[in-house]
PDB file of C-alpha atoms and ligand atoms in Angstrom:
ATOM      1  CA  MET A   2     123.844 120.959  57.420  1.00 94.00           C
ATOM      2  CA  GLU A   3     123.570 118.986  60.610  1.00 98.00           C
ATOM      3  CA  TRP A   4     124.072 120.814  63.912  1.00 98.00           C
ATOM      4  CA  THR A   5     124.108 119.616  67.525  1.00 98.00           C
ATOM      5  CA  ASP A   6     123.113 121.439  70.710  1.00 98.00           C
ATOM      6  CA  THR A   7     125.299 119.879  73.405  1.00 98.00           C
ATOM      7  CA  HIS A   8     123.688 121.746  76.317  1.00 98.00           C
ATOM      8  CA  THR A   9     120.027 122.753  76.421  1.00 98.00           C
ATOM      9  CA  HIS A  10     117.453 122.879  79.222  1.00 98.00           C
ATOM     10  CA  LEU A  11     114.316 122.550  77.078  1.00 98.00           C
ATOM     11  CA  TYR A  12     112.591 120.555  79.836  1.00 98.00           C
ATOM     12  CA  LEU A  13     112.314 123.668  82.053  1.00 98.00           C
ATOM     13  CA  PRO A  14     108.969 125.459  82.673  1.00 98.00           C
ATOM     14  CA  GLU A  15     110.086 128.282  80.324  1.00 98.00           C
ATOM     15  CA  PHE A  16     109.154 125.923  77.457  1.00 98.00           C
ATOM     16  CA  GLU A  17     105.947 124.523  78.945  1.00 97.00           C
ATOM     17  CA  ALA A  18     103.646 126.338  76.527  1.00 97.00           C
ATOM     18  CA  ASP A  19     105.399 125.632  73.227  1.00 98.00           C
ATOM     19  CA  ARG A  20     107.899 122.790  73.712  1.00 98.00           C
ATOM     20  CA  GLU A  21     106.695 120.898  70.650  1.00 98.00           C
ATOM     21  CA  ALA A  22     107.140 124.006  68.438  1.00 98.00           C
ATOM     22  CA  VAL A  23     110.598 124.647  69.924  1.00 98.00           C
ATOM     23  CA  ILE A  24     111.704 121.118  68.982  1.00 98.00           C
ATOM     24  CA  ARG A  25     110.172 121.520  65.514  1.00 98.00           C
ATOM     25  CA  ARG A  26     112.085 124.780  64.942  1.00 98.00           C
ATOM     26  CA  ALA A  27     115.343 123.133  66.078  1.00 98.00           C
ATOM     27  CA  LEU A  28     114.867 120.246  63.627  1.00 98.00           C
ATOM     28  CA  ASP A  29     113.933 122.680  60.843  1.00 98.00           C
ATOM     29  CA  ALA A  30     117.167 124.589  61.548  1.00 98.00           C
ATOM     30  CA  GLY A  31     119.151 121.343  61.185  1.00 98.00           C
ATOM     31  CA  VAL A  32     119.781 120.914  64.927  1.00 98.00           C
ATOM     32  CA  ARG A  33     119.155 117.166  65.169  1.00 98.00           C
ATOM     33  CA  ASP A  34     120.609 116.139  68.524  1.00 98.00           C
ATOM     34  CA  LEU A  35     119.776 117.889  71.796  1.00 98.00           C
ATOM     35  CA  PHE A  36     121.664 117.047  74.992  1.00 98.00           C
ATOM     36  CA  LEU A  37     119.769 117.705  78.232  1.00 98.00           C
ATOM     37  CA  PRO A  38     121.828 118.389  81.387  1.00 98.00           C
ATOM     38  CA  ASN A  39     120.057 117.699  84.678  1.00 98.00           C
ATOM     39  CA  ILE A  40     120.087 120.311  87.495  1.00 98.00           C
ATOM     40  CA  ASP A  41     118.885 118.764  90.775  1.00 98.00           C
ATOM     41  CA  ALA A  42     116.611 116.054  92.207  1.00 97.00           C
ATOM     42  CA  GLY A  43     113.516 118.073  91.269  1.00 97.00           C
ATOM     43  CA  SER A  44     114.378 118.272  87.573  1.00 98.00           C
ATOM     44  CA  ILE A  45     114.965 114.515  87.092  1.00 98.00           C
ATOM     45  CA  PRO A  46     111.356 113.628  86.096  1.00 98.00           C
ATOM     46  CA  SER A  47     111.225 116.422  83.483  1.00 98.00           C
ATOM     47  CA  VAL A  48     114.570 115.442  81.942  1.00 98.00           C
ATOM     48  CA  ILE A  49     113.578 111.783  81.744  1.00 98.00           C
ATOM     49  CA  SER A  50     110.089 112.384  80.398  1.00 97.00           C
ATOM     50  CA  MET A  51     111.388 114.708  77.692  1.00 98.00           C
ATOM     51  CA  ALA A  52     114.011 112.155  76.628  1.00 98.00           C
ATOM     52  CA  ASN A  53     111.284 109.488  76.465  1.00 97.00           C
ATOM     53  CA  GLU A  54     109.008 111.730  74.453  1.00 98.00           C
ATOM     54  CA  TYR A  55     111.682 112.563  71.857  1.00 98.00           C
ATOM     55  CA  PRO A  56     113.877 109.472  71.569  1.00 96.00           C
ATOM     56  CA  LYS A  57     116.890 109.795  69.263  1.00 95.00           C
ATOM     57  CA  ILE A  58     116.598 113.617  69.467  1.00 98.00           C
ATOM     58  CA  CYS A  59     116.794 114.404  73.213  1.00 98.00           C
ATOM     59  CA  HIS A  60     119.612 112.711  75.109  1.00 98.00           C
ATOM     60  CA  PRO A  61     119.513 112.922  78.917  1.00 98.00           C
ATOM     61  CA  MET A  62     122.414 113.504  81.302  1.00 98.00           C
ATOM     62  CA  MET A  63     122.368 112.963  85.047  1.00 98.00           C
ATOM     63  CA  GLY A  64     124.138 115.080  87.652  1.00 98.00           C
ATOM     64  CA  LEU A  65     123.836 117.680  90.410  1.00 98.00           C
ATOM     65  CA  HIS A  66     124.476 121.305  89.400  1.00 98.00           C
ATOM     66  CA  PRO A  67     126.825 123.217  91.742  1.00 98.00           C
ATOM     67  CA  GLY A  68     124.199 125.959  92.182  1.00 97.00           C
ATOM     68  CA  SER A  69     121.884 123.389  93.772  1.00 97.00           C
ATOM     69  CA  VAL A  70     124.429 122.142  96.327  1.00 97.00           C
ATOM     70  CA  ASP A  71     123.600 122.872  99.966  1.00 96.00           C
ATOM     71  CA  ASN A  72     123.970 121.098 103.327  1.00 96.00           C
ATOM     72  CA  ARG A  73     121.615 118.324 102.123  1.00 97.00           C
ATOM     73  CA  PHE A  74     123.968 117.411  99.287  1.00 97.00           C
ATOM     74  CA  GLU A  75     124.544 113.838 100.545  1.00 97.00           C
ATOM     75  CA  THR A  76     120.834 113.028 100.240  1.00 98.00           C
ATOM     76  CA  THR A  77     120.512 114.731  96.859  1.00 98.00           C
ATOM     77  CA  LEU A  78     123.591 112.928  95.536  1.00 98.00           C
ATOM     78  CA  GLN A  79     122.013 109.631  96.586  1.00 98.00           C
ATOM     79  CA  GLU A  80     118.870 110.463  94.573  1.00 98.00           C
ATOM     80  CA  ILE A  81     120.986 111.420  91.562  1.00 98.00           C
ATOM     81  CA  ARG A  82     122.972 108.205  91.902  1.00 98.00           C
ATOM     82  CA  ASN A  83     119.775 106.103  92.089  1.00 98.00           C
ATOM     83  CA  SER A  84     118.486 107.653  88.845  1.00 97.00           C
ATOM     84  CA  LEU A  85     121.865 107.160  87.245  1.00 97.00           C
ATOM     85  CA  VAL A  86     121.946 103.424  87.835  1.00 95.00           C
ATOM     86  CA  GLU A  87     118.269 102.948  86.942  1.00 95.00           C
ATOM     87  CA  GLY A  88     118.332 104.779  83.616  1.00 94.00           C
ATOM     88  CA  SER A  89     120.478 105.252  80.550  1.00 95.00           C
ATOM     89  CA  PHE A  90     122.405 108.521  80.336  1.00 97.00           C
ATOM     90  CA  CYS A  91     124.946 109.959  77.909  1.00 97.00           C
ATOM     91  CA  ALA A  92     126.921 111.999  80.478  1.00 98.00           C
ATOM     92  CA  ILE A  93     127.336 113.092  84.083  1.00 98.00           C
ATOM     93  CA  GLY A  94     126.071 116.661  84.031  1.00 95.00           C
ATOM     94  CA  GLU A  95     125.878 119.239  84.801  1.00 98.00           C
ATOM     95  CA  ILE A  96     128.427 119.268  87.583  1.00 98.00           C
ATOM     96  CA  GLY A  97     131.142 121.694  88.621  1.00 98.00           C
ATOM     97  CA  ILE A  98     131.828 124.662  90.882  1.00 98.00           C
ATOM     98  CA  ASP A  99     130.037 128.031  90.902  1.00 97.00           C
ATOM     99  CA  LEU A 100     131.391 130.689  93.264  1.00 97.00           C
ATOM    100  CA  TYR A 101     129.788 133.619  91.456  1.00 95.00           C
ATOM    101  CA  HIS A 102     126.487 133.897  93.312  1.00 85.00           C
ATOM    102  CA  ASP A 103     127.364 132.328  96.623  1.00 90.00           C
ATOM    103  CA  LYS A 104     130.426 130.848  98.328  1.00 95.00           C
ATOM    104  CA  THR A 105     128.530 129.479 101.361  1.00 96.00           C
ATOM    105  CA  TYR A 106     128.752 125.851 100.231  1.00 97.00           C
ATOM    106  CA  ARG A 107     132.201 126.000  98.666  1.00 97.00           C
ATOM    107  CA  GLU A 108     133.457 122.864 100.453  1.00 97.00           C
ATOM    108  CA  GLU A 109     130.221 120.992  99.709  1.00 98.00           C
ATOM    109  CA  GLN A 110     130.504 122.003  96.034  1.00 98.00           C
ATOM    110  CA  VAL A 111     134.072 120.694  95.843  1.00 98.00           C
ATOM    111  CA  GLU A 112     133.027 117.404  97.467  1.00 98.00           C
ATOM    112  CA  THR A 113     129.954 117.015  95.206  1.00 98.00           C
ATOM    113  CA  PHE A 114     132.009 117.760  92.086  1.00 98.00           C
ATOM    114  CA  THR A 115     134.759 115.321  93.118  1.00 98.00           C
ATOM    115  CA  ARG A 116     132.282 112.531  93.820  1.00 98.00           C
ATOM    116  CA  GLN A 117     130.514 112.963  90.479  1.00 98.00           C
ATOM    117  CA  LEU A 118     133.792 113.033  88.534  1.00 98.00           C
ATOM    118  CA  GLN A 119     134.561 109.685  90.136  1.00 98.00           C
ATOM    119  CA  TRP A 120     131.193 108.362  88.929  1.00 98.00           C
ATOM    120  CA  ALA A 121     132.037 109.578  85.428  1.00 98.00           C
ATOM    121  CA  MET A 122     135.285 107.586  85.480  1.00 97.00           C
ATOM    122  CA  GLU A 123     133.675 104.537  87.086  1.00 97.00           C
ATOM    123  CA  LEU A 124     130.869 104.460  84.467  1.00 96.00           C
ATOM    124  CA  SER A 125     133.036 105.654  81.519  1.00 96.00           C
ATOM    125  CA  LEU A 126     130.736 108.619  80.904  1.00 97.00           C
ATOM    126  CA  PRO A 127     131.832 112.113  79.869  1.00 98.00           C
ATOM    127  CA  ALA A 128     131.539 114.893  82.485  1.00 98.00           C
ATOM    128  CA  VAL A 129     129.778 118.154  81.585  1.00 98.00           C
ATOM    129  CA  ILE A 130     131.392 120.830  83.736  1.00 98.00           C
ATOM    130  CA  HIS A 131     129.908 124.180  84.779  1.00 98.00           C
ATOM    131  CA  ILE A 132     132.481 126.717  86.002  1.00 98.00           C
ATOM    132  CA  ARG A 133     131.801 130.207  87.284  1.00 96.00           C
ATOM    133  CA  ASN A 134     134.511 132.175  89.079  1.00 96.00           C
ATOM    134  CA  ALA A 135     136.121 128.845  89.888  1.00 97.00           C
ATOM    135  CA  PHE A 136     138.807 127.864  87.362  1.00 98.00           C
ATOM    136  CA  PRO A 137     141.517 127.331  90.035  1.00 97.00           C
ATOM    137  CA  GLU A 138     139.160 125.204  92.157  1.00 98.00           C
ATOM    138  CA  VAL A 139     137.996 123.107  89.192  1.00 98.00           C
ATOM    139  CA  PHE A 140     141.541 122.427  87.985  1.00 98.00           C
ATOM    140  CA  GLU A 141     142.627 121.608  91.522  1.00 98.00           C
ATOM    141  CA  VAL A 142     139.957 118.871  91.703  1.00 98.00           C
ATOM    142  CA  LEU A 143     140.637 117.631  88.166  1.00 98.00           C
ATOM    143  CA  GLU A 144     144.357 117.340  88.808  1.00 97.00           C
ATOM    144  CA  ARG A 145     143.668 115.387  91.983  1.00 97.00           C
ATOM    145  CA  VAL A 146     141.245 112.811  90.531  1.00 97.00           C
ATOM    146  CA  TRP A 147     141.918 112.721  86.765  1.00 97.00           C
ATOM    147  CA  LYS A 148     142.601 109.328  85.211  1.00 96.00           C
ATOM    148  CA  PRO A 149     143.199 108.535  81.528  1.00 95.00           C
ATOM    149  CA  GLY A 150     139.891 108.142  79.709  1.00 94.00           C
ATOM    150  CA  LEU A 151     138.117 110.934  81.590  1.00 97.00           C
ATOM    151  CA  THR A 152     136.653 113.336  79.054  1.00 97.00           C
ATOM    152  CA  GLY A 153     133.764 115.780  78.718  1.00 98.00           C
ATOM    153  CA  THR A 154     133.058 119.442  78.130  1.00 98.00           C
ATOM    154  CA  PHE A 155     133.826 122.734  79.814  1.00 98.00           C
ATOM    155  CA  HIS A 156     130.285 123.954  79.270  1.00 97.00           C
ATOM    156  CA  CYS A 157     129.745 127.619  78.326  1.00 97.00           C
ATOM    157  CA  PHE A 158     133.498 128.109  78.315  1.00 97.00           C
ATOM    158  CA  SER A 159     134.450 131.473  79.819  1.00 94.00           C
ATOM    159  CA  GLY A 160     138.158 131.064  80.508  1.00 96.00           C
ATOM    160  CA  ASN A 161     141.282 132.379  78.815  1.00 96.00           C
ATOM    161  CA  VAL A 162     143.619 130.660  76.352  1.00 97.00           C
ATOM    162  CA  HIS A 163     145.675 129.185  79.201  1.00 97.00           C
ATOM    163  CA  HIS A 164     142.559 127.574  80.744  1.00 98.00           C
ATOM    164  CA  ALA A 165     141.530 126.354  77.294  1.00 98.00           C
ATOM    165  CA  ARG A 166     144.857 124.593  76.663  1.00 98.00           C
ATOM    166  CA  LYS A 167     144.802 122.986  80.086  1.00 98.00           C
ATOM    167  CA  ALA A 168     141.253 121.689  79.529  1.00 98.00           C
ATOM    168  CA  ILE A 169     142.168 120.305  76.101  1.00 98.00           C
ATOM    169  CA  ASP A 170     145.309 118.645  77.464  1.00 97.00           C
ATOM    170  CA  MET A 171     143.071 116.807  79.957  1.00 97.00           C
ATOM    171  CA  GLY A 172     140.890 115.529  77.106  1.00 96.00           C
ATOM    172  CA  PHE A 173     138.018 118.003  77.350  1.00 98.00           C
ATOM    173  CA  PHE A 174     136.093 119.872  74.652  1.00 98.00           C
ATOM    174  CA  LEU A 175     135.152 123.536  75.022  1.00 98.00           C
ATOM    175  CA  GLY A 176     131.404 124.239  74.853  1.00 98.00           C
ATOM    176  CA  ILE A 177     130.904 127.434  72.856  1.00 98.00           C
ATOM    177  CA  GLY A 178     127.620 129.287  73.369  1.00 98.00           C
ATOM    178  CA  GLY A 179     125.858 132.575  72.616  1.00 97.00           C
ATOM    179  CA  VAL A 180     128.589 134.656  74.278  1.00 97.00           C
ATOM    180  CA  ILE A 181     130.679 134.155  71.120  1.00 97.00           C
ATOM    181  CA  THR A 182     128.234 136.483  69.298  1.00 97.00           C
ATOM    182  CA  PHE A 183     128.688 139.285  71.869  1.00 95.00           C
ATOM    183  CA  ARG A 184     131.172 141.944  70.898  1.00 87.00           C
ATOM    184  CA  ASN A 185     134.431 141.941  72.888  1.00 80.00           C
ATOM    185  CA  SER A 186     133.569 138.942  75.017  1.00 83.00           C
ATOM    186  CA  GLY A 187     137.190 137.745  75.035  1.00 91.00           C
ATOM    187  CA  LEU A 188     135.960 134.351  73.898  1.00 96.00           C
ATOM    188  CA  GLN A 189     136.740 135.276  70.279  1.00 96.00           C
ATOM    189  CA  GLN A 190     140.475 135.204  71.062  1.00 96.00           C
ATOM    190  CA  VAL A 191     140.185 131.746  72.594  1.00 97.00           C
ATOM    191  CA  VAL A 192     138.165 130.334  69.683  1.00 98.00           C
ATOM    192  CA  LYS A 193     140.660 131.802  67.221  1.00 97.00           C
ATOM    193  CA  GLN A 194     143.512 129.869  68.852  1.00 97.00           C
ATOM    194  CA  VAL A 195     141.813 126.540  69.571  1.00 97.00           C
ATOM    195  CA  PRO A 196     141.417 124.014  66.720  1.00 97.00           C
ATOM    196  CA  LEU A 197     137.829 123.176  65.725  1.00 98.00           C
ATOM    197  CA  ASP A 198     138.567 119.577  66.756  1.00 98.00           C
ATOM    198  CA  HIS A 199     138.262 120.647  70.400  1.00 98.00           C
ATOM    199  CA  LEU A 200     135.029 122.641  70.164  1.00 98.00           C
ATOM    200  CA  VAL A 201     131.363 121.739  70.544  1.00 98.00           C
ATOM    201  CA  LEU A 202     128.388 124.111  70.247  1.00 98.00           C
ATOM    202  CA  GLU A 203     125.658 124.717  72.805  1.00 98.00           C
ATOM    203  CA  THR A 204     122.839 127.158  73.541  1.00 98.00           C
ATOM    204  CA  ASP A 205     122.365 126.668  77.322  1.00 98.00           C
ATOM    205  CA  ALA A 206     118.705 127.499  76.536  1.00 98.00           C
ATOM    206  CA  PRO A 207     116.749 129.270  77.973  1.00 98.00           C
ATOM    207  CA  TYR A 208     119.776 131.376  79.053  1.00 96.00           C
ATOM    208  CA  LEU A 209     122.381 133.395  77.126  1.00 94.00           C
ATOM    209  CA  ALA A 210     120.666 133.799  73.743  1.00 97.00           C
ATOM    210  CA  PRO A 211     123.014 134.750  70.887  1.00 97.00           C
ATOM    211  CA  VAL A 212     122.753 137.965  68.891  1.00 96.00           C
ATOM    212  CA  PRO A 213     120.204 138.836  67.359  1.00 97.00           C
ATOM    213  CA  TYR A 214     118.110 137.414  70.231  1.00 97.00           C
ATOM    214  CA  ARG A 215     120.348 138.582  73.070  1.00 96.00           C
ATOM    215  CA  GLY A 216     118.306 139.114  76.254  1.00 96.00           C
ATOM    216  CA  LYS A 217     115.389 137.014  75.008  1.00 98.00           C
ATOM    217  CA  ARG A 218     114.572 133.387  75.774  1.00 98.00           C
ATOM    218  CA  ASN A 219     117.174 131.176  74.113  1.00 98.00           C
ATOM    219  CA  GLU A 220     116.277 127.976  72.225  1.00 98.00           C
ATOM    220  CA  SER A 221     118.111 125.223  70.368  1.00 98.00           C
ATOM    221  CA  SER A 222     117.166 126.478  66.880  1.00 98.00           C
ATOM    222  CA  TYR A 223     119.617 129.375  67.482  1.00 98.00           C
ATOM    223  CA  ILE A 224     122.671 127.070  67.253  1.00 98.00           C
ATOM    224  CA  PRO A 225     123.406 128.170  63.636  1.00 98.00           C
ATOM    225  CA  PHE A 226     123.919 131.787  64.850  1.00 98.00           C
ATOM    226  CA  ILE A 227     126.646 130.477  67.162  1.00 98.00           C
ATOM    227  CA  GLY A 228     128.073 128.304  64.384  1.00 98.00           C
ATOM    228  CA  LYS A 229     128.147 131.267  62.006  1.00 98.00           C
ATOM    229  CA  ALA A 230     130.097 133.359  64.553  1.00 98.00           C
ATOM    230  CA  VAL A 231     132.616 130.532  65.032  1.00 98.00           C
ATOM    231  CA  ALA A 232     132.961 130.148  61.247  1.00 98.00           C
ATOM    232  CA  GLU A 233     133.685 133.882  60.817  1.00 97.00           C
ATOM    233  CA  ILE A 234     136.292 133.922  63.590  1.00 97.00           C
ATOM    234  CA  LYS A 235     138.051 130.861  62.217  1.00 97.00           C
ATOM    235  CA  ASN A 236     137.713 131.843  58.583  1.00 97.00           C
ATOM    236  CA  LYS A 237     135.952 128.627  57.671  1.00 97.00           C
ATOM    237  CA  ASN A 238     132.616 127.906  56.060  1.00 98.00           C
ATOM    238  CA  GLN A 239     129.581 127.029  58.168  1.00 98.00           C
ATOM    239  CA  GLU A 240     129.335 123.549  56.642  1.00 98.00           C
ATOM    240  CA  GLU A 241     132.743 122.648  58.052  1.00 98.00           C
ATOM    241  CA  VAL A 242     131.905 124.062  61.489  1.00 98.00           C
ATOM    242  CA  ALA A 243     128.616 122.130  61.560  1.00 98.00           C
ATOM    243  CA  GLU A 244     130.278 118.917  60.441  1.00 98.00           C
ATOM    244  CA  VAL A 245     133.262 119.001  62.788  1.00 98.00           C
ATOM    245  CA  THR A 246     131.410 120.174  65.919  1.00 98.00           C
ATOM    246  CA  THR A 247     128.641 117.593  65.354  1.00 98.00           C
ATOM    247  CA  ARG A 248     131.230 114.857  64.861  1.00 98.00           C
ATOM    248  CA  ASN A 249     132.995 115.953  68.078  1.00 98.00           C
ATOM    249  CA  ALA A 250     129.720 115.856  70.028  1.00 98.00           C
ATOM    250  CA  LYS A 251     128.789 112.398  68.765  1.00 97.00           C
ATOM    251  CA  MET A 252     132.263 111.037  69.456  1.00 97.00           C
ATOM    252  CA  LEU A 253     132.043 112.381  72.995  1.00 97.00           C
ATOM    253  CA  PHE A 254     128.495 111.470  74.005  1.00 97.00           C
ATOM    254  CA  PHE A 255     127.839 108.309  71.987  1.00 95.00           C
ATOM    255  CA  LYS A 256     131.227 106.641  72.471  1.00 82.00           C
ATOM    256  CA  ASN A 257     129.708 103.833  74.554  1.00 70.00           C
ATOM    257  CA  GLN A 258     127.017 103.076  72.002  1.00 65.00           C
ATOM    258  CA  GLU A 259     129.240 102.273  69.050  1.00 47.00           C
TER     259      GLU A 259
HETATM  260 ZN1   ZN B 306     123.216 124.405  81.973  1.00 95.46          ZN
END
């Protein structure tokens, strides 16, 4: 079986001591492609060096995470943009709006998200969207700037069925992570009603580890636990879930390379 982790931060210091072993375990578990979302200007060198160290396995994205947006966002966006045009990236990510921890830079977050969505359309790259307590705001921006061809993922999808349908109608895939293995997360209902053709799998490592590792450091080799939960909910075998979600991920992120 071939799995894909569409969202993993293996370049972070949490993996400093055993990164090589973490990659080895992912490959042994059948997780062959790892997509690395950038966070801010400071994380760019780590993302790029990891992608260079593991070519054909680690695929870098470039973007500014909403949690890192502050009153210096113009300068940071310029640095992100410079890296974007200098290198080769599979997506604009991660970008979005996060009003869970702090609403101080709400306007700046909306502006940063809007600008990066425009880059995604200009460069024909998918957009990897982070949303926390901000579905209305994210849809408001998407409806304002969306043009045919824009695609991407709603990473670590946490919305309801209505949000899911709206995202799919706009050409997005839902990123399903460890939360699907938590009892009564509400996500089970969404996954039940959305066809496999619109789902991709992700760990968001080192965060949000699936059961049986809940609360521990997450890593990409845990993708099959997420795939197994999806298979049970949808009454399908794991082979089919692996095949379809991997095909979806490749179609999305490698569309410019074929
Ligand atoms: Zn992330």
